[in-house]
Coordinates of N, CA, C and O in Angstrom, one line a residue:
M30 N -23.9 -3.5 -2.8 CA -23.1 -3.3 -1.4 C -22.5 -1.9 -1.2 O -22.2 -1.1 -2.7
N31 N -22.9 -0.7 -0.6 CA -22.2 0.9 -0.8 C -20.7 0.8 -1.0 O -20.0 0.2 -1.0
G32 N -20.6 1.6 -2.1 CA -19.6 2.3 -2.3 C -18.5 3.0 -1.4 O -17.4 2.4 -1.7
N33 N -19.0 3.5 -0.5 CA -18.1 3.7 0.5 C -17.7 2.6 1.3 O -16.4 2.2 1.6
K34 N -18.4 1.5 1.9 CA -18.5 0.2 2.7 C -16.7 -0.5 1.3 O -16.3 -1.2 2.1
L35 N -17.4 -0.5 0.4 CA -16.7 -1.4 -0.8 C -15.3 -0.6 -0.5 O -13.8 -1.0 -0.9
A36 N -14.9 0.9 -0.7 CA -13.7 1.4 -0.3 C -12.3 1.0 0.3 O -11.5 0.6 0.8
S37 N -13.9 0.8 1.8 CA -13.3 0.6 3.4 C -12.7 -0.9 3.1 O -11.7 -1.3 3.5
S38 N -13.5 -1.6 2.7 CA -12.9 -3.1 2.3 C -11.7 -3.4 1.5 O -10.9 -3.8 2.0
L39 N -12.0 -3.3 1.1 CA -10.4 -2.8 -0.2 C -9.5 -2.4 0.6 O -8.6 -2.9 0.1
F40 N -8.9 -1.1 1.0 CA -8.5 -0.6 2.2 C -8.0 -1.6 2.7 O -6.6 -2.2 2.9
I41 N -8.8 -2.0 4.5 CA -8.5 -3.4 4.7 C -7.9 -4.4 4.0 O -7.2 -4.6 5.1
L42 N -8.2 -4.9 3.0 CA -8.0 -5.8 2.4 C -6.2 -5.9 1.9 O -5.3 -6.8 1.8
G43 N -6.3 -4.6 1.2 CA -4.7 -3.9 1.2 C -3.7 -4.1 2.5 O -2.8 -4.2 1.6
M44 N -4.1 -3.5 3.2 CA -3.4 -3.8 4.5 C -3.1 -5.0 4.6 O -1.8 -5.6 4.9
L45 N -4.4 -6.1 4.7 CA -3.6 -7.3 4.9 C -2.6 -8.1 3.8 O -1.8 -8.7 4.4
I46 N -2.9 -7.6 2.5 CA -2.3 -8.4 2.0 C -0.3 -7.6 2.1 O 0.3 -7.8 1.5
G47 N -0.5 -6.4 2.1 CA 1.1 -5.6 2.3 C 1.4 -5.9 3.3 O 2.7 -6.0 3.2
A48 N 0.9 -6.2 4.3 CA 1.4 -6.4 6.0 C 2.3 -8.1 5.2 O 3.4 -8.2 5.9
V49 N 2.1 -8.9 4.9 CA 2.1 -10.2 4.9 C 3.3 -10.1 3.9 O 4.4 -10.3 3.7
S50 N 3.0 -9.9 2.4 CA 4.0 -9.5 1.1 C 5.1 -8.8 1.4 O 5.9 -8.6 0.8
I51 N 5.1 -7.5 1.9 CA 6.2 -6.5 1.7 C 6.4 -6.7 3.5 O 8.2 -6.9 3.2
G52 N 6.2 -7.3 3.9 CA 7.3 -7.8 5.2 C 8.3 -9.1 5.1 O 9.5 -8.8 4.9
Y53 N 7.8 -10.3 3.4 CA 8.4 -11.4 3.5 C 9.5 -10.5 2.3 O 10.8 -11.0 2.3
I54 N 9.0 -9.4 1.4 CA 9.7 -8.8 0.1 C 10.8 -8.5 1.3 O 12.0 -8.5 1.2
G55 N 10.8 -7.7 2.4 CA 11.5 -7.2 3.0 C 12.6 -8.1 3.8 O 13.8 -7.6 3.8
D56 N 12.4 -8.9 4.3 CA 13.3 -10.2 4.2 C 14.0 -11.0 3.5 O 15.1 -10.9 4.0
S57 N 13.3 -10.9 2.4 CA 14.2 -11.4 1.2 C 15.5 -10.9 0.6 O 16.4 -11.0 0.5
I58 N 15.1 -9.6 -0.1 CA 15.5 -9.1 -0.5 C 16.7 -7.7 0.4 O 17.4 -6.8 -0.7
G59 N 16.1 -7.6 1.4 CA 16.7 -6.3 2.4 C 15.7 -5.3 2.8 O 15.1 -5.0 1.2
R60 N 15.7 -4.9 4.0 CA 14.6 -3.5 4.1 C 14.9 -1.9 3.6 O 14.3 -2.1 3.0
R61 N 16.4 -2.0 3.3 CA 16.9 -1.1 2.7 C 16.1 -1.0 1.1 O 15.6 0.3 0.7
K62 N 16.4 -2.2 0.3 CA 15.7 -1.8 -1.1 C 14.2 -1.7 -1.2 O 13.8 -0.8 -2.3
T63 N 13.7 -2.6 -0.2 CA 12.0 -2.8 -0.6 C 11.9 -1.3 0.4 O 10.7 -0.8 -0.5
F64 N 11.8 -0.9 1.2 CA 11.7 1.0 1.8 C 11.9 1.8 0.1 O 10.9 2.5 0.4
T65 N 12.8 1.5 0.2 CA 13.2 2.1 -1.2 C 12.0 2.0 -2.5 O 11.6 3.4 -2.5
L66 N 12.5 1.0 -3.2 CA 11.0 0.7 -4.1 C 9.8 0.8 -3.8 O 8.6 2.1 -4.2
N67 N 9.4 0.2 -2.2 CA 7.5 1.0 -1.5 C 7.8 2.5 -1.5 O 6.7 3.1 -1.9
V68 N 8.9 3.4 -1.3 CA 8.3 4.9 -1.1 C 8.1 5.4 -2.5 O 7.3 6.1 -3.1
F69 N 8.5 4.9 -3.7 CA 9.0 5.6 -5.2 C 7.7 5.2 -5.2 O 6.5 5.1 -5.8
T70 N 6.8 3.6 -5.0 CA 5.8 3.1 -5.7 C 4.6 3.9 -5.1 O 3.4 4.2 -5.3
L71 N 5.1 3.9 -3.5 CA 3.5 4.7 -2.8 C 3.6 6.2 -3.4 O 2.1 6.3 -3.6
A72 N 4.4 7.1 -3.6 CA 4.3 8.5 -4.7 C 3.2 8.1 -5.5 O 2.4 9.2 -5.7
I73 N 3.8 6.8 -6.5 CA 3.4 6.9 -7.6 C 1.6 6.8 -7.7 O 1.1 7.6 -8.3
V74 N 1.4 5.9 -6.8 CA -0.2 5.6 -6.5 C -0.2 6.5 -6.1 O -1.9 7.0 -6.3
T75 N -0.2 6.9 -4.5 CA -0.9 8.0 -4.3 C -1.4 9.1 -4.9 O -2.4 9.8 -4.7
T76 N -0.5 9.8 -5.9 CA -0.6 10.6 -6.6 C -1.6 10.2 -8.0 O -2.3 10.9 -8.0
A77 N -1.0 9.6 -8.5 CA -2.6 8.6 -9.1 C -4.1 8.8 -9.0 O -4.7 9.1 -9.8
S78 N -3.9 8.6 -7.6 CA -5.6 8.2 -7.0 C -5.7 10.1 -6.5 O -7.2 9.8 -6.6
A79 N -5.3 10.8 -7.0 CA -5.8 12.0 -6.7 C -6.5 12.5 -7.7 O -6.9 13.6 -8.0
F80 N -5.9 12.2 -8.9 CA -6.0 12.2 -10.5 C -7.0 10.9 -11.2 O -7.2 11.3 -11.8
S81 N -7.4 10.3 -10.0 CA -8.6 9.4 -11.1 C -9.9 9.2 -11.2 O -10.9 10.3 -10.8
P82 N -9.4 9.2 -12.7 CA -11.4 10.0 -13.0 C -12.5 9.0 -12.9 O -13.6 9.5 -13.2
D83 N -12.3 7.5 -12.2 CA -13.8 6.9 -11.8 C -13.8 6.5 -10.7 O -12.6 6.5 -10.1
W84 N -14.5 6.0 -9.9 CA -15.1 5.0 -9.3 C -14.1 3.8 -9.1 O -13.5 3.6 -8.3
I85 N -14.3 3.0 -10.0 CA -13.6 1.5 -9.5 C -11.7 2.0 -10.0 O -10.8 1.3 -8.9
T86 N -11.2 2.7 -10.7 CA -9.8 3.3 -10.6 C -9.4 3.7 -9.2 O -8.6 3.5 -8.5
F87 N -10.2 4.8 -8.6 CA -9.7 5.0 -7.0 C -10.2 4.2 -6.3 O -8.9 3.6 -5.7
C88 N -11.0 3.2 -6.2 CA -10.8 2.2 -5.5 C -9.5 1.1 -5.6 O -9.3 0.8 -4.5
S89 N -9.4 0.6 -6.7 CA -8.0 0.4 -6.5 C -6.8 0.5 -6.4 O -6.0 0.5 -5.9
L90 N -6.4 1.7 -7.1 CA -5.7 2.6 -6.2 C -5.4 2.6 -4.9 O -4.5 3.1 -4.3
R91 N -6.6 3.0 -4.3 CA -6.6 2.8 -3.0 C -6.2 2.1 -2.1 O -5.1 1.5 -1.5
F92 N -6.7 0.5 -2.8 CA -6.2 -0.8 -2.6 C -4.6 -1.2 -2.5 O -3.8 -1.3 -1.5
F93 N -3.8 -0.4 -4.0 CA -2.7 -0.6 -3.3 C -1.7 0.3 -2.9 O -0.7 0.2 -2.6
S94 N -2.5 1.6 -2.8 CA -1.8 2.4 -2.0 C -1.6 1.9 -0.3 O -1.2 2.2 0.6
E95 N -2.4 1.6 -0.1 CA -2.7 0.3 1.4 C -2.0 -0.5 1.3 O -1.4 -0.9 2.7
I96 N -1.4 -1.5 0.5 CA -0.4 -2.1 0.3 C 1.0 -1.1 0.3 O 1.5 -1.7 1.7
G97 N 0.8 -0.6 0.2 CA 2.5 0.1 0.5 C 2.5 1.2 1.4 O 3.7 1.0 2.3
A98 N 1.2 1.6 2.2 CA 1.0 2.1 3.6 C 2.0 1.3 4.9 O 2.5 1.4 5.7
S99 N 1.1 0.2 4.3 CA 1.2 -0.8 6.0 C 2.6 -1.5 5.4 O 3.2 -1.5 6.1
G100 N 3.0 -1.6 4.4 CA 4.9 -2.2 4.3 C 5.3 -1.1 4.7 O 6.8 -1.2 5.1
H101 N 4.7 0.2 4.3 CA 5.8 1.3 4.9 C 6.1 1.2 6.1 O 7.3 1.0 6.9
F102 N 4.7 1.3 6.7 CA 4.9 1.5 8.6 C 5.8 0.1 8.8 O 6.4 0.3 9.8
L103 N 5.2 -1.2 8.8 CA 6.4 -2.3 9.0 C 7.3 -2.5 8.9 O 8.1 -3.3 10.0
I104 N 8.3 -1.9 7.6 CA 9.5 -1.2 8.0 C 10.2 -0.4 9.0 O 11.3 -0.9 9.3
T105 N 9.9 0.7 8.8 CA 10.1 1.8 9.6 C 9.8 1.4 10.6 O 10.5 1.3 11.8
F106 N 8.7 0.4 11.4 CA 8.6 -0.5 12.9 C 10.0 -0.9 13.5 O 10.3 -1.0 14.4
V107 N 10.4 -2.3 11.9 CA 11.4 -3.1 12.0 C 12.7 -2.1 12.4 O 13.6 -2.4 13.6
W108 N 12.9 -1.3 12.1 CA 14.3 -0.4 12.5 C 13.9 -0.3 13.4 O 15.5 0.1 14.0
G109 N 13.1 0.9 13.7 CA 12.7 1.2 15.2 C 13.3 0.6 16.1 O 13.9 0.7 17.6

């Protein structure tokens, strides 16, 4: 599998997992707490991905950043 296709596949997989997990967490502990934790986690993961030393680290951080990004979108969408 090509490296670009792998990174894109992990990105989409993170979107699926983030939509389900962050949505459930937001319903369980509250959207404000989930939003705050998600913003801090997303900031750390995306900053770390900018300094990733190798391809595997970049792909895994891209996966986790999409979990946070899709969760961030869902929380703000429900608030809106």
